[in-house]
Amino acid sequence: MILGIGNDLVDIRRIEKSLEKFGDRFIARVFTEQEAITAKSRANPAATFAKRFAVKEACAKALGTGLWRHGVLFTDIGVTNKEGGQPQLELKGAAAEHLRNMVPEGMTPRLHVTISDDYPHAQAFVLISAELE
């Protein structure tokens, strides 16, 4: 059962400007510690940050909350990678609570995410589904 879908497109140059202007303040406000470590280890940190930003926006749309509405913060939505590199979502705080409230009783939520970039754009698509336990 599909519970929500969301997509987002980010201009990597906008993230580059935010990183130049606000640096670590921007990173701390928007990204989890793990996301910052991952992005800073990559050849193009701004592209990695932009992809993560797009995922956060897409996830908020899939949750039906938008960011800030219902107390969901950027840092409540985290993007990590599975061992093979596939991105995955980790929700905490208000985002996790909202997800729990979306899922019908007796079902388990599944978060699906795909990310792509082709400079100067980064795009993400998030699908939230529920399966019988």
CSV table of C-alpha atoms in Angstrom, one decimal:
chain,number,residue,atom,x,y,z
A,1,MET,CA,0.0,0.0,0.0
A,2,ILE,CA,1.4,3.4,-1.0
A,3,LEU,CA,1.1,5.9,1.8
A,4,GLY,CA,3.0,8.9,0.2
A,5,ILE,CA,5.2,10.0,-2.6
A,6,GLY,CA,7.4,13.0,-2.9
A,7,ASN,CA,10.0,14.4,-5.3
A,8,ASP,CA,12.3,17.4,-5.3
A,9,LEU,CA,14.8,19.1,-7.6
A,10,VAL,CA,17.6,21.3,-6.2
A,11,ASP,CA,20.1,23.6,-7.9
A,12,ILE,CA,23.5,22.5,-6.7
A,13,ARG,CA,24.7,26.1,-7.2
A,14,ARG,CA,22.3,27.3,-4.6
A,15,ILE,CA,23.7,24.8,-2.1
A,16,GLU,CA,27.3,25.9,-3.1
A,17,LYS,CA,26.3,29.5,-2.3
A,18,SER,CA,24.8,28.6,1.1
A,19,LEU,CA,27.9,26.6,2.0
A,20,GLU,CA,30.1,29.6,1.0
A,21,LYS,CA,28.0,32.1,2.9
A,22,PHE,CA,27.0,30.2,6.0
A,23,GLY,CA,29.4,27.2,6.2
A,24,ASP,CA,29.1,25.0,9.2
A,25,ARG,CA,26.1,26.9,10.5
A,26,PHE,CA,24.1,25.9,7.4
A,27,ILE,CA,25.4,22.3,7.6
A,28,ALA,CA,24.5,22.0,11.3
A,29,ARG,CA,21.0,23.4,10.8
A,30,VAL,CA,20.1,21.2,7.8
A,31,PHE,CA,22.2,18.0,7.9
A,32,THR,CA,22.8,15.2,10.4
A,33,GLU,CA,26.3,14.7,11.6
A,34,GLN,CA,26.7,11.5,9.5
A,35,GLU,CA,25.5,13.4,6.4
A,36,ALA,CA,28.1,16.1,7.0
A,37,ILE,CA,30.9,13.5,7.4
A,38,THR,CA,29.8,11.7,4.2
A,39,ALA,CA,29.5,14.8,2.1
A,40,LYS,CA,32.8,16.3,3.3
A,41,SER,CA,34.5,13.0,2.3
A,42,ARG,CA,33.2,13.1,-1.3
A,43,ALA,CA,34.9,14.7,-4.3
A,44,ASN,CA,32.1,17.3,-4.6
A,45,PRO,CA,30.7,18.0,-1.2
A,46,ALA,CA,28.2,20.5,-2.5
A,47,ALA,CA,26.6,18.0,-4.9
A,48,THR,CA,26.3,15.5,-2.0
A,49,PHE,CA,24.7,18.1,0.3
A,50,ALA,CA,22.3,19.1,-2.5
A,51,LYS,CA,21.2,15.5,-3.1
A,52,ARG,CA,20.6,15.0,0.7
A,53,PHE,CA,18.7,18.3,0.7
A,54,ALA,CA,16.5,17.1,-2.1
A,55,VAL,CA,15.8,13.9,-0.3
A,56,LYS,CA,14.7,15.8,2.9
A,57,GLU,CA,12.3,17.9,0.8
A,58,ALA,CA,11.0,14.9,-1.1
A,59,CYS,CA,10.5,12.9,2.2
A,60,ALA,CA,8.7,15.8,3.8
A,61,LYS,CA,6.3,15.8,0.8
A,62,ALA,CA,5.8,12.1,1.0
A,63,LEU,CA,5.1,12.4,4.7
A,64,GLY,CA,2.5,15.1,3.9
A,65,THR,CA,4.1,17.4,6.4
A,66,GLY,CA,6.2,19.9,4.5
A,67,LEU,CA,9.2,20.9,6.6
A,68,TRP,CA,8.5,22.8,9.8
A,69,ARG,CA,4.9,21.9,9.7
A,70,HIS,CA,4.1,19.4,12.5
A,71,GLY,CA,7.5,20.1,14.1
A,72,VAL,CA,9.5,18.2,11.5
A,73,LEU,CA,13.1,19.5,11.3
A,74,PHE,CA,15.6,19.0,8.5
A,75,THR,CA,17.7,17.0,10.9
A,76,ASP,CA,14.8,14.7,11.6
A,77,ILE,CA,15.3,13.2,8.1
A,78,GLY,CA,18.7,11.6,7.6
A,79,VAL,CA,20.1,10.0,4.5
A,80,THR,CA,22.7,7.2,4.9
A,81,ASN,CA,23.9,4.5,2.5
A,82,LYS,CA,23.6,0.8,2.7
A,83,GLU,CA,26.8,-1.2,2.3
A,84,GLY,CA,26.4,-1.4,-1.4
A,85,GLY,CA,25.9,2.4,-1.7
A,86,GLN,CA,22.1,2.4,-2.0
A,87,PRO,CA,20.6,5.4,-0.2
A,88,GLN,CA,18.3,4.9,2.7
A,89,LEU,CA,16.3,7.1,5.0
A,90,GLU,CA,16.5,7.3,8.8
A,91,LEU,CA,13.8,9.2,10.5
A,92,LYS,CA,13.7,10.5,14.0
A,93,GLY,CA,11.8,13.0,16.1
A,94,ALA,CA,8.7,14.5,14.6
A,95,ALA,CA,9.3,12.9,11.2
A,96,ALA,CA,9.4,9.4,12.8
A,97,GLU,CA,6.3,10.1,14.9
A,98,HIS,CA,4.4,11.3,11.8
A,99,LEU,CA,5.4,8.2,9.9
A,100,ARG,CA,4.2,6.0,12.8
A,101,ASN,CA,0.8,7.8,12.7
A,102,MET,CA,0.5,7.2,8.9
A,103,VAL,CA,0.9,3.5,9.0
A,104,PRO,CA,-2.3,1.4,9.5
A,105,GLU,CA,-2.3,-1.0,12.4
A,106,GLY,CA,-0.7,-4.4,11.6
A,107,MET,CA,1.5,-2.9,8.9
A,108,THR,CA,5.2,-2.1,8.6
A,109,PRO,CA,6.4,1.1,6.9
A,110,ARG,CA,9.0,0.9,4.1
A,111,LEU,CA,10.9,3.9,2.9
A,112,HIS,CA,12.2,3.9,-0.7
A,113,VAL,CA,14.5,6.6,-2.0
A,114,THR,CA,16.4,7.3,-5.2
A,115,ILE,CA,18.8,10.2,-5.8
A,116,SER,CA,20.3,11.5,-9.0
A,117,ASP,CA,22.4,14.5,-10.0
A,118,ASP,CA,23.6,16.1,-13.3
A,119,TYR,CA,25.3,19.4,-12.5
A,120,PRO,CA,23.7,21.8,-11.8
A,121,HIS,CA,20.7,19.8,-10.6
A,122,ALA,CA,20.2,17.2,-7.9
A,123,GLN,CA,16.9,15.2,-7.7
A,124,ALA,CA,15.3,12.9,-5.2
A,125,PHE,CA,12.2,10.7,-5.2
A,126,VAL,CA,10.8,9.2,-2.0
A,127,LEU,CA,8.0,6.6,-1.8
A,128,ILE,CA,6.5,5.5,1.5
A,129,SER,CA,4.7,2.2,1.6
A,130,ALA,CA,3.2,-0.1,4.2
A,131,GLU,CA,3.3,-3.9,4.1
A,132,LEU,CA,1.5,-6.5,6.2
A,133,GLU,CA,3.6,-7.7,9.1
